[in-house]
Amino acid sequence: MTKSAVRGALIVLEGCDRSGKTTQCAKLVEALNSMKIPAKKISFPDRSTPIGSLINDYLSRKIELPDRSVHLLFSANRWELEPEIRKQIESGVTLIVDRYSYSGVVFTSAKQCVDFKWCCGPENGLPKPDIVMFLKLSTGEMAKRSGFGDERYENIEFQNRVDINYDKFKNDNFIQVDAAQDVSILTNTLLEQILKTIDTVKNQELDNLVL
Ligand code: FDM
């Protein structure tokens, strides 16, 4: 893969469970590709790697791990894809990422026994997203959609703490979008932001994350 004249953008979708991130990521890649803009989707955790497989066993309650240990596995799962992320972006591909470091921090710290600042440490130095779009869902709407399965963290009380933790990340490249709106209207809202971002960052260096 060769370096392209312009780089791709690193776009992250974040939000509580059931906020529609996964559906939107797929629709956004499809929309960008149909406009002849090279784009791919990545999801964290990436359960296909050896580290991801351990995370999957933990989430599906097959194994138990100390909270800090599993936190570092989630982070290591991002670091194992870090060279590939940089390579894709450099070659002009826009990446649409379903969850990133913010999920790592807000979920672990929602366990309340691990310090928020400690959770941020292992994320620093990863590629910094050019924009983070937070799909916001009210507690009432979340309860309506719930249908939670058996995975860890899938309950309203925990998700409420996750939602409150996300507030600590509100800054200029973290924008909040109403996830309760119609699916295709939501896709268009997100797409508009993404197109603007692709254009703004195309000649800029990819930054490193500092949380
Ligand atoms: N999760 C996800 C974390 O706890 N830390 C992380 O770093 C990431 C990326 O894993 F409950 C949690 C969030 C969610 C679970 O995510 C699996 P998906 O999106 O449902 O696969």
PDB file of C-alpha atoms and ligand atoms in Angstrom, residues 17 21-22 44-45 47 55 59 71 74-75 78 98-101 103-105 107-108 123 151-154 159, ligand 1:
ATOM      1  CA  ASP A  17     -25.043  -0.088  23.848  1.00  0.00           C
ATOM      2  CA  LYS A  21     -23.322   2.633  16.205  1.00  0.00           C
ATOM      3  CA  THR A  22     -22.754  -0.637  14.380  1.00  0.00           C
ATOM      4  CA  PHE A  44     -13.254  -2.442  18.823  1.00  0.00           C
ATOM      5  CA  PRO A  45     -12.988  -4.844  20.416  1.00  0.00           C
ATOM      6  CA  ARG A  47     -12.517 -10.180  18.496  1.00  0.00           C
ATOM      7  CA  ILE A  55     -11.716 -10.296  25.443  1.00  0.00           C
ATOM      8  CA  LEU A  59     -17.335 -10.534  27.803  1.00  0.00           C
ATOM      9  CA  HIS A  71      -8.651  -2.956  30.651  1.00  0.00           C
ATOM     10  CA  PHE A  74      -8.832  -3.806  25.449  1.00  0.00           C
ATOM     11  CA  SER A  75      -6.071  -1.226  25.029  1.00  0.00           C
ATOM     12  CA  ARG A  78      -6.154  -1.208  19.802  1.00  0.00           C
ATOM     13  CA  ASP A  98     -17.019   1.461  15.973  1.00  0.00           C
ATOM     14  CA  ARG A  99     -15.806   2.293  19.546  1.00  0.00           C
ATOM     15  CA  TYR A 100     -12.273   3.399  20.455  1.00  0.00           C
ATOM     16  CA  SER A 101     -10.259   4.502  23.504  1.00  0.00           C
ATOM     17  CA  SER A 103     -15.195   3.166  25.320  1.00  0.00           C
ATOM     18  CA  GLY A 104     -12.132   1.712  26.993  1.00  0.00           C
ATOM     19  CA  VAL A 105     -12.055   4.464  29.604  1.00  0.00           C
ATOM     20  CA  PHE A 107     -16.590   1.235  30.574  1.00  0.00           C
ATOM     21  CA  THR A 108     -13.729   0.330  32.908  1.00  0.00           C
ATOM     22  CA  GLU A 123      -4.513   4.999  25.336  1.00  0.00           C
ATOM     23  CA  GLU A 151     -22.710 -10.178  27.914  1.00  0.00           C
ATOM     24  CA  ARG A 152     -21.049  -8.274  30.693  1.00  0.00           C
ATOM     25  CA  TYR A 153     -22.045  -4.600  31.041  1.00  0.00           C
ATOM     26  CA  GLU A 154     -25.424  -5.179  29.357  1.00  0.00           C
ATOM     27  CA  GLN A 159     -24.955   1.875  30.932  1.00  0.00           C
TER      28      GLN A 159
HETATM   29  N1  FDM B   1     -15.725  -2.257  25.765  1.00  0.00           N
HETATM   30  C1  FDM B   1     -15.371  -1.952  24.503  1.00  0.00           C
HETATM   31  C2  FDM B   1     -14.866  -2.017  26.839  1.00  0.00           C
HETATM   32  O1  FDM B   1     -15.196  -2.302  27.999  1.00  0.00           O
HETATM   33  N2  FDM B   1     -13.636  -1.476  26.591  1.00  0.00           N
HETATM   34  C3  FDM B   1     -13.238  -1.158  25.334  1.00  0.00           C
HETATM   35  O2  FDM B   1     -12.098  -0.666  25.131  1.00  0.00           O
HETATM   36  C4  FDM B   1     -14.139  -1.403  24.243  1.00  0.00           C
HETATM   37  C5  FDM B   1     -13.726  -1.068  22.845  1.00  0.00           C
HETATM   38  O3  FDM B   1     -17.044  -4.142  25.340  1.00  0.00           O
HETATM   39  F1  FDM B   1     -19.907  -3.482  26.432  1.00  0.00           F
HETATM   40  C6  FDM B   1     -17.029  -2.904  26.024  1.00  0.00           C
HETATM   41  C7  FDM B   1     -18.231  -2.170  25.500  1.00  0.00           C
HETATM   42  C8  FDM B   1     -19.221  -3.277  25.267  1.00  0.00           C
HETATM   43  C9  FDM B   1     -18.377  -4.492  24.996  1.00  0.00           C
HETATM   44  O4  FDM B   1     -18.600  -4.033  22.674  1.00  0.00           O
HETATM   45  C10 FDM B   1     -18.443  -5.033  23.606  1.00  0.00           C
HETATM   46  P1  FDM B   1     -19.563  -4.266  21.390  1.00  0.00           P
HETATM   47  O5  FDM B   1     -19.542  -2.936  20.696  1.00  0.00           O
HETATM   48  O6  FDM B   1     -20.926  -4.637  21.946  1.00  0.00           O
HETATM   49  O7  FDM B   1     -18.947  -5.399  20.618  1.00  0.00           O
END
